[in-house]
PDB file of C-alpha atoms in Angstrom:
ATOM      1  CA  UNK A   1      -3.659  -5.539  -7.292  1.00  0.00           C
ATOM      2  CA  UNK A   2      -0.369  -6.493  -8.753  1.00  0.00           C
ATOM      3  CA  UNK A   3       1.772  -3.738  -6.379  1.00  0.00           C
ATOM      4  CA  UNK A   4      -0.483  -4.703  -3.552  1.00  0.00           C
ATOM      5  CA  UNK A   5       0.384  -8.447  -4.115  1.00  0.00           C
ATOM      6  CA  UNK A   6       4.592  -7.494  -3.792  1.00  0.00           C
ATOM      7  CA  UNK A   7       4.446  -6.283  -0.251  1.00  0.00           C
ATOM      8  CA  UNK A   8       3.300  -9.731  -0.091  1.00  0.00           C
ATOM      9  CA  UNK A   9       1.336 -12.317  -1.240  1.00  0.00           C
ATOM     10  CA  UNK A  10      -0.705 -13.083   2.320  1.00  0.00           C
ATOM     11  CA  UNK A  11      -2.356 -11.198   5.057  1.00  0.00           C
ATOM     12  CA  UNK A  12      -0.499 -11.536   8.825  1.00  0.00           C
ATOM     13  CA  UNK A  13      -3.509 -10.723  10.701  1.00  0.00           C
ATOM     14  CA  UNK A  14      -6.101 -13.531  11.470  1.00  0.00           C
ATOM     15  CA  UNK A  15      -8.866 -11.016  13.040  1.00  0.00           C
ATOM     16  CA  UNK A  16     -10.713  -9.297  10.190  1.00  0.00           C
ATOM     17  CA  UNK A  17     -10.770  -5.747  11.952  1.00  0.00           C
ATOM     18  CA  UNK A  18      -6.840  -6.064  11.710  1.00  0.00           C
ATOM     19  CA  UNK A  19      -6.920  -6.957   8.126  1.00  0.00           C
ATOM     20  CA  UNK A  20      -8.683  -3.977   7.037  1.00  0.00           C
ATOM     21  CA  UNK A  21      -6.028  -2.395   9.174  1.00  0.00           C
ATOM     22  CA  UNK A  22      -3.150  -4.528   7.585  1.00  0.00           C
ATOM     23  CA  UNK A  23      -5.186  -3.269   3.690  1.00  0.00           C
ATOM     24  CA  UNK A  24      -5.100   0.292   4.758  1.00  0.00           C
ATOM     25  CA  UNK A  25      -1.544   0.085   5.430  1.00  0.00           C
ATOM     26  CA  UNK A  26      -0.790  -1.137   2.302  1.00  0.00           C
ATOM     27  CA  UNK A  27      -2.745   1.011   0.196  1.00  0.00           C
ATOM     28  CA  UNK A  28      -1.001   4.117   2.451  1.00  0.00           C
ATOM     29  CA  UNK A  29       2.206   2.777   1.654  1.00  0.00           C
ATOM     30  CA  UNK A  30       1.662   2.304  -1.521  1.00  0.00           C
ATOM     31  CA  UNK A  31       0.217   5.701  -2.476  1.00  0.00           C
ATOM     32  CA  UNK A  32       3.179   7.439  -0.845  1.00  0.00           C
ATOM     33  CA  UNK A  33       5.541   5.055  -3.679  1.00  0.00           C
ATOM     34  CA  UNK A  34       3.408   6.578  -6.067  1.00  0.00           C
ATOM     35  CA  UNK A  35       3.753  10.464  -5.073  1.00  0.00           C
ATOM     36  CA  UNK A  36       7.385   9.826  -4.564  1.00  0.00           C
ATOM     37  CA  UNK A  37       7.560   8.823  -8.507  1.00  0.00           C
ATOM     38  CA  UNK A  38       5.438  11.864  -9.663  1.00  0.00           C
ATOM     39  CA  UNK A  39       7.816  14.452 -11.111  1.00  0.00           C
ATOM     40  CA  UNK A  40       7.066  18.001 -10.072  1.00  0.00           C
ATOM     41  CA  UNK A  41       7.211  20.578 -13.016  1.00  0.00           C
ATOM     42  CA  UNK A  42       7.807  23.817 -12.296  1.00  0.00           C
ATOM     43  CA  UNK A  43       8.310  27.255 -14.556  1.00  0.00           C
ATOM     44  CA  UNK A  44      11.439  28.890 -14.927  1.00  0.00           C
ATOM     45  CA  UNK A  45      11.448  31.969 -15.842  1.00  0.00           C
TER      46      UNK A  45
END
């Protein structure tokens, strides 16, 4: 909740259908930080 919380603190949207939208975002976003800080191993050899 913390990392979704630093993207900011509020929701923009007022409608609740673009909320969820505005969540989903977020939790895309996100998950693509995470994958981007995964290291890849791979064998040599």
């Amino acid at each position: 909740m913390h990392c979704v919380k630093l993207l900011g603190q509020r929701l923009s949207a007022r409608d609740f259908d673009y909320q969820v939208a505005e969540i989903q975002i977020r939790a895309a976003i996100l998950s693509d930080f995470t994958a981007l800080g995964i290291p890849r191993t791979v064998a040599i050899g």
